[in-house]
């Protein structure tokens, strides 16, 4: 069965520090998709990225970057030069496809607080 | 651009009461979901639907029911509310023909059962 573990429950950093949010997943499928979602204090959930299991290239989007390593079953998320607006709960999620075609399973989330 | 709309945003129920959380999307998405979020527990899937007339149980379906008579609407029914159903409920939808697409979420409905 698929599983996502976000071991860091809460992280606090000072503004402009870099921070990495860890995500470790378990799956029996060779084809799967990994996601990150952001939930700011206002409560809505916002999609950040989707990555399929065949694409291990790291991705960078502005101050955000993602490191996908199948060898360690990890899909870590780094925020460079953090800002107060990055304060949120961040969820990693996994969907297996196509064998089980299972709905998304979320980790428990990591609450990031960026202090000015 | 309405996206996914949930109502109500807040509700207080007494134990044993029933209610329906409404969810409507205007993006013509086939896939729709109901999740609940409890503090420190992430999001747990209650029910999902891959198209009108088709629904399926998720991880925590007990105490809930759904229907999907149209592509747009996916209401979640709570029968005989219990304190354990105090939570924030999120409806989401996804374009495509599998569970691998980006989810679009509603703003959430905070339910308290006393």
PDB file of N, CA and C in Angstrom, chain B residues 15-102:
ATOM      1  N   UNK B  15     -24.980  16.546  18.334  1.00  0.00           N
ATOM      2  CA  UNK B  15     -24.845  15.095  18.159  1.00  0.00           C
ATOM      3  C   UNK B  15     -26.175  14.523  17.673  1.00  0.00           C
ATOM      4  N   UNK B  16     -26.093  13.696  16.638  1.00  0.00           N
ATOM      5  CA  UNK B  16     -27.282  13.055  16.110  1.00  0.00           C
ATOM      6  C   UNK B  16     -27.955  13.791  14.973  1.00  0.00           C
ATOM      7  N   UNK B  17     -27.605  15.066  14.770  1.00  0.00           N
ATOM      8  CA  UNK B  17     -28.181  15.793  13.642  1.00  0.00           C
ATOM      9  C   UNK B  17     -27.545  15.349  12.333  1.00  0.00           C
ATOM     10  N   UNK B  18     -28.201  15.686  11.248  1.00  0.00           N
ATOM     11  CA  UNK B  18     -27.681  15.363   9.919  1.00  0.00           C
ATOM     12  C   UNK B  18     -27.504  16.645   9.129  1.00  0.00           C
ATOM     13  N   UNK B  19     -26.625  16.582   8.155  1.00  0.00           N
ATOM     14  CA  UNK B  19     -26.453  17.732   7.282  1.00  0.00           C
ATOM     15  C   UNK B  19     -25.751  17.316   6.000  1.00  0.00           C
ATOM     16  N   UNK B  20     -25.807  18.199   5.022  1.00  0.00           N
ATOM     17  CA  UNK B  20     -25.138  17.960   3.749  1.00  0.00           C
ATOM     18  C   UNK B  20     -24.174  19.092   3.464  1.00  0.00           C
ATOM     19  N   UNK B  21     -22.948  18.726   3.166  1.00  0.00           N
ATOM     20  CA  UNK B  21     -21.956  19.694   2.676  1.00  0.00           C
ATOM     21  C   UNK B  21     -22.051  19.702   1.160  1.00  0.00           C
ATOM     22  N   UNK B  22     -22.219  20.880   0.614  1.00  0.00           N
ATOM     23  CA  UNK B  22     -22.372  20.992  -0.831  1.00  0.00           C
ATOM     24  C   UNK B  22     -21.021  21.273  -1.485  1.00  0.00           C
ATOM     25  N   UNK B  23     -20.830  20.706  -2.658  1.00  0.00           N
ATOM     26  CA  UNK B  23     -19.621  20.967  -3.449  1.00  0.00           C
ATOM     27  C   UNK B  23     -20.010  21.043  -4.913  1.00  0.00           C
ATOM     28  N   UNK B  24     -19.607  22.124  -5.538  1.00  0.00           N
ATOM     29  CA  UNK B  24     -19.891  22.327  -6.967  1.00  0.00           C
ATOM     30  C   UNK B  24     -18.631  22.800  -7.658  1.00  0.00           C
ATOM     31  N   UNK B  25     -18.382  22.245  -8.836  1.00  0.00           N
ATOM     32  CA  UNK B  25     -17.238  22.723  -9.635  1.00  0.00           C
ATOM     33  C   UNK B  25     -17.725  23.061 -11.043  1.00  0.00           C
ATOM     34  N   UNK B  26     -17.114  24.096 -11.587  1.00  0.00           N
ATOM     35  CA  UNK B  26     -17.542  24.577 -12.911  1.00  0.00           C
ATOM     36  C   UNK B  26     -16.461  24.373 -13.974  1.00  0.00           C
ATOM     37  N   UNK B  27     -15.575  23.411 -13.735  1.00  0.00           N
ATOM     38  CA  UNK B  27     -14.455  23.169 -14.647  1.00  0.00           C
ATOM     39  C   UNK B  27     -14.678  21.919 -15.495  1.00  0.00           C
ATOM     40  N   UNK B  28     -15.841  21.309 -15.381  1.00  0.00           N
ATOM     41  CA  UNK B  28     -16.166  20.091 -16.125  1.00  0.00           C
ATOM     42  C   UNK B  28     -15.201  18.944 -15.818  1.00  0.00           C
ATOM     43  N   UNK B  29     -14.764  18.884 -14.558  1.00  0.00           N
ATOM     44  CA  UNK B  29     -13.869  17.815 -14.146  1.00  0.00           C
ATOM     45  C   UNK B  29     -14.649  16.548 -13.864  1.00  0.00           C
ATOM     46  N   UNK B  30     -14.097  15.427 -14.284  1.00  0.00           N
ATOM     47  CA  UNK B  30     -14.758  14.157 -14.015  1.00  0.00           C
ATOM     48  C   UNK B  30     -14.514  13.668 -12.593  1.00  0.00           C
ATOM     49  N   UNK B  31     -13.303  13.867 -12.109  1.00  0.00           N
ATOM     50  CA  UNK B  31     -12.923  13.315 -10.819  1.00  0.00           C
ATOM     51  C   UNK B  31     -13.197  14.327  -9.706  1.00  0.00           C
ATOM     52  N   UNK B  32     -13.866  13.844  -8.663  1.00  0.00           N
ATOM     53  CA  UNK B  32     -14.128  14.686  -7.501  1.00  0.00           C
ATOM     54  C   UNK B  32     -13.883  13.896  -6.222  1.00  0.00           C
ATOM     55  N   UNK B  33     -13.520  14.627  -5.164  1.00  0.00           N
ATOM     56  CA  UNK B  33     -13.081  13.992  -3.930  1.00  0.00           C
ATOM     57  C   UNK B  33     -13.609  14.759  -2.719  1.00  0.00           C
ATOM     58  N   UNK B  34     -13.773  14.023  -1.638  1.00  0.00           N
ATOM     59  CA  UNK B  34     -13.974  14.631  -0.333  1.00  0.00           C
ATOM     60  C   UNK B  34     -12.883  14.142   0.608  1.00  0.00           C
ATOM     61  N   UNK B  35     -12.189  15.115   1.204  1.00  0.00           N
ATOM     62  CA  UNK B  35     -11.174  14.824   2.204  1.00  0.00           C
ATOM     63  C   UNK B  35     -11.587  15.480   3.519  1.00  0.00           C
ATOM     64  N   UNK B  36     -11.113  14.918   4.621  1.00  0.00           N
ATOM     65  CA  UNK B  36     -11.220  15.594   5.894  1.00  0.00           C
ATOM     66  C   UNK B  36      -9.816  15.834   6.441  1.00  0.00           C
ATOM     67  N   UNK B  37      -9.665  16.945   7.120  1.00  0.00           N
ATOM     68  CA  UNK B  37      -8.367  17.302   7.672  1.00  0.00           C
ATOM     69  C   UNK B  37      -8.497  17.504   9.170  1.00  0.00           C
ATOM     70  N   UNK B  38      -7.798  16.687   9.914  1.00  0.00           N
ATOM     71  CA  UNK B  38      -7.742  16.808  11.363  1.00  0.00           C
ATOM     72  C   UNK B  38      -6.356  17.304  11.747  1.00  0.00           C
ATOM     73  N   UNK B  39      -6.237  18.059  12.822  1.00  0.00           N
ATOM     74  CA  UNK B  39      -4.942  18.651  13.195  1.00  0.00           C
ATOM     75  C   UNK B  39      -3.825  17.618  13.263  1.00  0.00           C
ATOM     76  N   UNK B  40      -2.741  17.885  12.545  1.00  0.00           N
ATOM     77  CA  UNK B  40      -1.573  17.019  12.581  1.00  0.00           C
ATOM     78  C   UNK B  40      -1.743  15.680  11.877  1.00  0.00           C
ATOM     79  N   UNK B  41      -2.862  15.505  11.181  1.00  0.00           N
ATOM     80  CA  UNK B  41      -3.126  14.184  10.586  1.00  0.00           C
ATOM     81  C   UNK B  41      -3.156  14.214   9.066  1.00  0.00           C
ATOM     82  N   UNK B  42      -2.904  15.333   8.473  1.00  0.00           N
ATOM     83  CA  UNK B  42      -2.954  15.395   7.026  1.00  0.00           C
ATOM     84  C   UNK B  42      -4.377  15.307   6.517  1.00  0.00           C
ATOM     85  N   UNK B  43      -4.536  14.908   5.271  1.00  0.00           N
ATOM     86  CA  UNK B  43      -5.848  14.792   4.657  1.00  0.00           C
ATOM     87  C   UNK B  43      -6.185  13.325   4.455  1.00  0.00           C
ATOM     88  N   UNK B  44      -7.368  12.967   4.891  1.00  0.00           N
ATOM     89  CA  UNK B  44      -7.839  11.591   4.729  1.00  0.00           C
ATOM     90  C   UNK B  44      -8.999  11.581   3.739  1.00  0.00           C
ATOM     91  N   UNK B  45      -8.961  10.642   2.808  1.00  0.00           N
ATOM     92  CA  UNK B  45      -9.985  10.558   1.773  1.00  0.00           C
ATOM     93  C   UNK B  45     -11.236   9.881   2.309  1.00  0.00           C
ATOM     94  N   UNK B  46     -12.371  10.545   2.119  1.00  0.00           N
ATOM     95  CA  UNK B  46     -13.638   9.999   2.601  1.00  0.00           C
ATOM     96  C   UNK B  46     -14.326   9.219   1.471  1.00  0.00           C
ATOM     97  N   UNK B  47     -14.612   9.913   0.383  1.00  0.00           N
ATOM     98  CA  UNK B  47     -15.241   9.328  -0.801  1.00  0.00           C
ATOM     99  C   UNK B  47     -14.675  10.019  -2.027  1.00  0.00           C
ATOM    100  N   UNK B  48     -14.805   9.320  -3.157  1.00  0.00           N
ATOM    101  CA  UNK B  48     -14.438   9.961  -4.397  1.00  0.00           C
ATOM    102  C   UNK B  48     -15.363   9.487  -5.509  1.00  0.00           C
ATOM    103  N   UNK B  49     -15.290  10.202  -6.616  1.00  0.00           N
ATOM    104  CA  UNK B  49     -16.139   9.878  -7.765  1.00  0.00           C
ATOM    105  C   UNK B  49     -15.338  10.123  -9.041  1.00  0.00           C
ATOM    106  N   UNK B  50     -15.424   9.188  -9.962  1.00  0.00           N
ATOM    107  CA  UNK B  50     -14.697   9.342 -11.225  1.00  0.00           C
ATOM    108  C   UNK B  50     -15.612   9.792 -12.360  1.00  0.00           C
ATOM    109  N   UNK B  51     -16.859  10.053 -12.026  1.00  0.00           N
ATOM    110  CA  UNK B  51     -17.784  10.561 -13.025  1.00  0.00           C
ATOM    111  C   UNK B  51     -19.212  10.493 -12.490  1.00  0.00           C
ATOM    112  N   UNK B  52     -20.110  11.146 -13.192  1.00  0.00           N
ATOM    113  CA  UNK B  52     -21.511  11.156 -12.768  1.00  0.00           C
ATOM    114  C   UNK B  52     -22.032   9.730 -12.648  1.00  0.00           C
ATOM    115  N   UNK B  53     -22.700   9.456 -11.531  1.00  0.00           N
ATOM    116  CA  UNK B  53     -23.270   8.150 -11.292  1.00  0.00           C
ATOM    117  C   UNK B  53     -22.324   7.135 -10.685  1.00  0.00           C
ATOM    118  N   UNK B  54     -21.065   7.524 -10.461  1.00  0.00           N
ATOM    119  CA  UNK B  54     -20.056   6.589  -9.935  1.00  0.00           C
ATOM    120  C   UNK B  54     -19.434   7.168  -8.685  1.00  0.00           C
ATOM    121  N   UNK B  55     -19.505   6.428  -7.581  1.00  0.00           N
ATOM    122  CA  UNK B  55     -18.844   6.859  -6.356  1.00  0.00           C
ATOM    123  C   UNK B  55     -18.125   5.663  -5.735  1.00  0.00           C
ATOM    124  N   UNK B  56     -17.138   5.965  -4.907  1.00  0.00           N
ATOM    125  CA  UNK B  56     -16.391   4.888  -4.277  1.00  0.00           C
ATOM    126  C   UNK B  56     -15.867   5.361  -2.931  1.00  0.00           C
ATOM    127  N   UNK B  57     -15.683   4.399  -2.022  1.00  0.00           N
ATOM    128  CA  UNK B  57     -15.221   4.719  -0.684  1.00  0.00           C
ATOM    129  C   UNK B  57     -13.730   5.000  -0.676  1.00  0.00           C
ATOM    130  N   UNK B  58     -13.365   5.924   0.208  1.00  0.00           N
ATOM    131  CA  UNK B  58     -11.964   6.185   0.451  1.00  0.00           C
ATOM    132  C   UNK B  58     -11.515   5.499   1.725  1.00  0.00           C
ATOM    133  N   UNK B  59     -10.616   6.138   2.413  1.00  0.00           N
ATOM    134  CA  UNK B  59     -10.015   5.545   3.613  1.00  0.00           C
ATOM    135  C   UNK B  59     -10.928   5.602   4.832  1.00  0.00           C
ATOM    136  N   UNK B  60     -11.743   6.667   4.951  1.00  0.00           N
ATOM    137  CA  UNK B  60     -12.551   6.875   6.160  1.00  0.00           C
ATOM    138  C   UNK B  60     -14.004   7.175   5.815  1.00  0.00           C
ATOM    139  N   UNK B  61     -14.747   6.250   5.206  1.00  0.00           N
ATOM    140  CA  UNK B  61     -16.103   6.540   4.739  1.00  0.00           C
ATOM    141  C   UNK B  61     -17.212   6.410   5.780  1.00  0.00           C
ATOM    142  N   UNK B  62     -16.909   5.786   6.917  1.00  0.00           N
ATOM    143  CA  UNK B  62     -17.985   5.488   7.875  1.00  0.00           C
ATOM    144  C   UNK B  62     -18.614   6.763   8.419  1.00  0.00           C
ATOM    145  N   UNK B  63     -19.942   6.793   8.383  1.00  0.00           N
ATOM    146  CA  UNK B  63     -20.680   7.945   8.882  1.00  0.00           C
ATOM    147  C   UNK B  63     -20.993   8.966   7.811  1.00  0.00           C
ATOM    148  N   UNK B  64     -20.601   8.672   6.579  1.00  0.00           N
ATOM    149  CA  UNK B  64     -20.800   9.606   5.472  1.00  0.00           C
ATOM    150  C   UNK B  64     -21.454   8.893   4.286  1.00  0.00           C
ATOM    151  N   UNK B  65     -22.107   9.693   3.455  1.00  0.00           N
ATOM    152  CA  UNK B  65     -22.619   9.202   2.181  1.00  0.00           C
ATOM    153  C   UNK B  65     -22.451  10.285   1.135  1.00  0.00           C
ATOM    154  N   UNK B  66     -22.340   9.860  -0.117  1.00  0.00           N
ATOM    155  CA  UNK B  66     -22.216  10.811  -1.213  1.00  0.00           C
ATOM    156  C   UNK B  66     -23.118  10.378  -2.355  1.00  0.00           C
ATOM    157  N   UNK B  67     -23.298  11.305  -3.260  1.00  0.00           N
ATOM    158  CA  UNK B  67     -23.987  11.013  -4.509  1.00  0.00           C
ATOM    159  C   UNK B  67     -23.351  11.868  -5.595  1.00  0.00           C
ATOM    160  N   UNK B  68     -23.495  11.442  -6.826  1.00  0.00           N
ATOM    161  CA  UNK B  68     -22.945  12.217  -7.947  1.00  0.00           C
ATOM    162  C   UNK B  68     -23.917  12.089  -9.120  1.00  0.00           C
ATOM    163  N   UNK B  69     -24.951  12.903  -9.057  1.00  0.00           N
ATOM    164  CA  UNK B  69     -25.975  12.840 -10.099  1.00  0.00           C
ATOM    165  C   UNK B  69     -25.594  13.688 -11.316  1.00  0.00           C
ATOM    166  N   UNK B  70     -24.722  14.659 -11.116  1.00  0.00           N
ATOM    167  CA  UNK B  70     -24.261  15.487 -12.227  1.00  0.00           C
ATOM    168  C   UNK B  70     -22.747  15.600 -12.173  1.00  0.00           C
ATOM    169  N   UNK B  71     -22.140  16.032 -13.257  1.00  0.00           N
ATOM    170  CA  UNK B  71     -20.683  16.239 -13.268  1.00  0.00           C
ATOM    171  C   UNK B  71     -20.285  17.332 -12.294  1.00  0.00           C
ATOM    172  N   UNK B  72     -21.141  18.335 -12.133  1.00  0.00           N
ATOM    173  CA  UNK B  72     -20.774  19.508 -11.357  1.00  0.00           C
ATOM    174  C   UNK B  72     -20.848  19.312  -9.851  1.00  0.00           C
ATOM    175  N   UNK B  73     -21.782  18.498  -9.375  1.00  0.00           N
ATOM    176  CA  UNK B  73     -22.087  18.467  -7.948  1.00  0.00           C
ATOM    177  C   UNK B  73     -21.676  17.162  -7.279  1.00  0.00           C
ATOM    178  N   UNK B  74     -21.147  17.295  -6.075  1.00  0.00           N
ATOM    179  CA  UNK B  74     -20.710  16.110  -5.325  1.00  0.00           C
ATOM    180  C   UNK B  74     -20.970  16.364  -3.835  1.00  0.00           C
ATOM    181  N   UNK B  75     -22.222  16.280  -3.395  1.00  0.00           N
ATOM    182  CA  UNK B  75     -22.534  16.571  -1.998  1.00  0.00           C
ATOM    183  C   UNK B  75     -22.106  15.445  -1.065  1.00  0.00           C
ATOM    184  N   UNK B  76     -21.740  15.835   0.156  1.00  0.00           N
ATOM    185  CA  UNK B  76     -21.339  14.888   1.198  1.00  0.00           C
ATOM    186  C   UNK B  76     -22.369  14.959   2.317  1.00  0.00           C
ATOM    187  N   UNK B  77     -22.960  13.818   2.629  1.00  0.00           N
ATOM    188  CA  UNK B  77     -24.017  13.755   3.630  1.00  0.00           C
ATOM    189  C   UNK B  77     -23.477  13.148   4.914  1.00  0.00           C
ATOM    190  N   UNK B  78     -23.726  13.833   6.020  1.00  0.00           N
ATOM    191  CA  UNK B  78     -23.397  13.296   7.335  1.00  0.00           C
ATOM    192  C   UNK B  78     -24.699  12.883   8.011  1.00  0.00           C
ATOM    193  N   UNK B  79     -24.807  11.631   8.329  1.00  0.00           N
ATOM    194  CA  UNK B  79     -25.979  11.125   9.030  1.00  0.00           C
ATOM    195  C   UNK B  79     -25.602  10.904  10.489  1.00  0.00           C
ATOM    196  N   UNK B  80     -26.458  11.349  11.410  1.00  0.00           N
ATOM    197  CA  UNK B  80     -26.241  11.111  12.842  1.00  0.00           C
ATOM    198  C   UNK B  80     -24.849  11.591  13.252  1.00  0.00           C
ATOM    199  N   UNK B  81     -24.658  12.889  13.195  1.00  0.00           N
ATOM    200  CA  UNK B  81     -23.346  13.478  13.463  1.00  0.00           C
ATOM    201  C   UNK B  81     -22.805  13.065  14.834  1.00  0.00           C
ATOM    202  N   UNK B  82     -21.502  12.825  14.861  1.00  0.00           N
ATOM    203  CA  UNK B  82     -20.802  12.444  16.084  1.00  0.00           C
ATOM    204  C   UNK B  82     -19.629  13.388  16.302  1.00  0.00           C
ATOM    205  N   UNK B  83     -19.193  13.565  17.564  1.00  0.00           N
ATOM    206  CA  UNK B  83     -18.052  14.460  17.825  1.00  0.00           C
ATOM    207  C   UNK B  83     -16.811  14.103  17.007  1.00  0.00           C
ATOM    208  N   UNK B  84     -16.644  12.821  16.679  1.00  0.00           N
ATOM    209  CA  UNK B  84     -15.482  12.394  15.894  1.00  0.00           C
ATOM    210  C   UNK B  84     -15.505  12.954  14.473  1.00  0.00           C
ATOM    211  N   UNK B  85     -16.636  13.504  14.054  1.00  0.00           N
ATOM    212  CA  UNK B  85     -16.728  14.094  12.721  1.00  0.00           C
ATOM    213  C   UNK B  85     -16.412  15.592  12.727  1.00  0.00           C
ATOM    214  N   UNK B  86     -16.060  16.102  13.887  1.00  0.00           N
ATOM    215  CA  UNK B  86     -15.560  17.479  13.956  1.00  0.00           C
ATOM    216  C   UNK B  86     -14.261  17.548  13.169  1.00  0.00           C
ATOM    217  N   UNK B  87     -14.226  18.384  12.139  1.00  0.00           N
ATOM    218  CA  UNK B  87     -13.077  18.401  11.243  1.00  0.00           C
ATOM    219  C   UNK B  87     -13.247  19.539  10.239  1.00  0.00           C
ATOM    220  N   UNK B  88     -12.236  19.709   9.413  1.00  0.00           N
ATOM    221  CA  UNK B  88     -12.349  20.591   8.252  1.00  0.00           C
ATOM    222  C   UNK B  88     -12.460  19.698   7.027  1.00  0.00           C
ATOM    223  N   UNK B  89     -13.470  19.952   6.236  1.00  0.00           N
ATOM    224  CA  UNK B  89     -13.740  19.115   5.068  1.00  0.00           C
ATOM    225  C   UNK B  89     -13.381  19.868   3.790  1.00  0.00           C
ATOM    226  N   UNK B  90     -12.667  19.176   2.924  1.00  0.00           N
ATOM    227  CA  UNK B  90     -12.278  19.770   1.649  1.00  0.00           C
ATOM    228  C   UNK B  90     -12.825  18.939   0.501  1.00  0.00           C
ATOM    229  N   UNK B  91     -13.430  19.640  -0.427  1.00  0.00           N
ATOM    230  CA  UNK B  91     -13.830  19.034  -1.686  1.00  0.00           C
ATOM    231  C   UNK B  91     -12.774  19.402  -2.720  1.00  0.00           C
ATOM    232  N   UNK B  92     -12.501  18.487  -3.632  1.00  0.00           N
ATOM    233  CA  UNK B  92     -11.516  18.753  -4.670  1.00  0.00           C
ATOM    234  C   UNK B  92     -11.974  18.123  -5.974  1.00  0.00           C
ATOM    235  N   UNK B  93     -11.458  18.641  -7.060  1.00  0.00           N
ATOM    236  CA  UNK B  93     -11.766  18.051  -8.358  1.00  0.00           C
ATOM    237  C   UNK B  93     -10.494  17.982  -9.186  1.00  0.00           C
ATOM    238  N   UNK B  94     -10.543  17.155 -10.205  1.00  0.00           N
ATOM    239  CA  UNK B  94      -9.368  16.950 -11.049  1.00  0.00           C
ATOM    240  C   UNK B  94      -9.796  16.663 -12.477  1.00  0.00           C
ATOM    241  N   UNK B  95      -9.073  17.266 -13.401  1.00  0.00           N
ATOM    242  CA  UNK B  95      -9.304  17.008 -14.819  1.00  0.00           C
ATOM    243  C   UNK B  95      -8.614  15.706 -15.190  1.00  0.00           C
ATOM    244  N   UNK B  96      -9.127  15.009 -16.149  1.00  0.00           N
ATOM    245  CA  UNK B  96      -8.430  13.839 -16.647  1.00  0.00           C
ATOM    246  C   UNK B  96      -9.155  12.543 -16.365  1.00  0.00           C
ATOM    247  N   UNK B  97      -8.471  11.468 -16.666  1.00  0.00           N
ATOM    248  CA  UNK B  97      -9.091  10.141 -16.571  1.00  0.00           C
ATOM    249  C   UNK B  97      -8.354   9.233 -15.596  1.00  0.00           C
ATOM    250  N   UNK B  98      -7.591   9.837 -14.689  1.00  0.00           N
ATOM    251  CA  UNK B  98      -6.943   9.039 -13.650  1.00  0.00           C
ATOM    252  C   UNK B  98      -6.775   9.924 -12.424  1.00  0.00           C
ATOM    253  N   UNK B  99      -6.201   9.331 -11.378  1.00  0.00           N
ATOM    254  CA  UNK B  99      -6.019  10.086 -10.127  1.00  0.00           C
ATOM    255  C   UNK B  99      -4.690  10.838 -10.096  1.00  0.00           C
ATOM    256  N   UNK B 100      -4.066  11.001 -11.222  1.00  0.00           N
ATOM    257  CA  UNK B 100      -2.719  11.557 -11.232  1.00  0.00           C
ATOM    258  C   UNK B 100      -2.666  13.040 -11.589  1.00  0.00           C
ATOM    259  N   UNK B 101      -3.816  13.644 -11.743  1.00  0.00           N
ATOM    260  CA  UNK B 101      -3.841  15.054 -12.110  1.00  0.00           C
ATOM    261  C   UNK B 101      -3.794  15.976 -10.909  1.00  0.00           C
ATOM    262  N   UNK B 102      -3.549  17.236 -11.189  1.00  0.00           N
ATOM    263  CA  UNK B 102      -3.560  18.261 -10.159  1.00  0.00           C
ATOM    264  C   UNK B 102      -4.954  18.367  -9.554  1.00  0.00           C
TER     265      UNK B 102
END
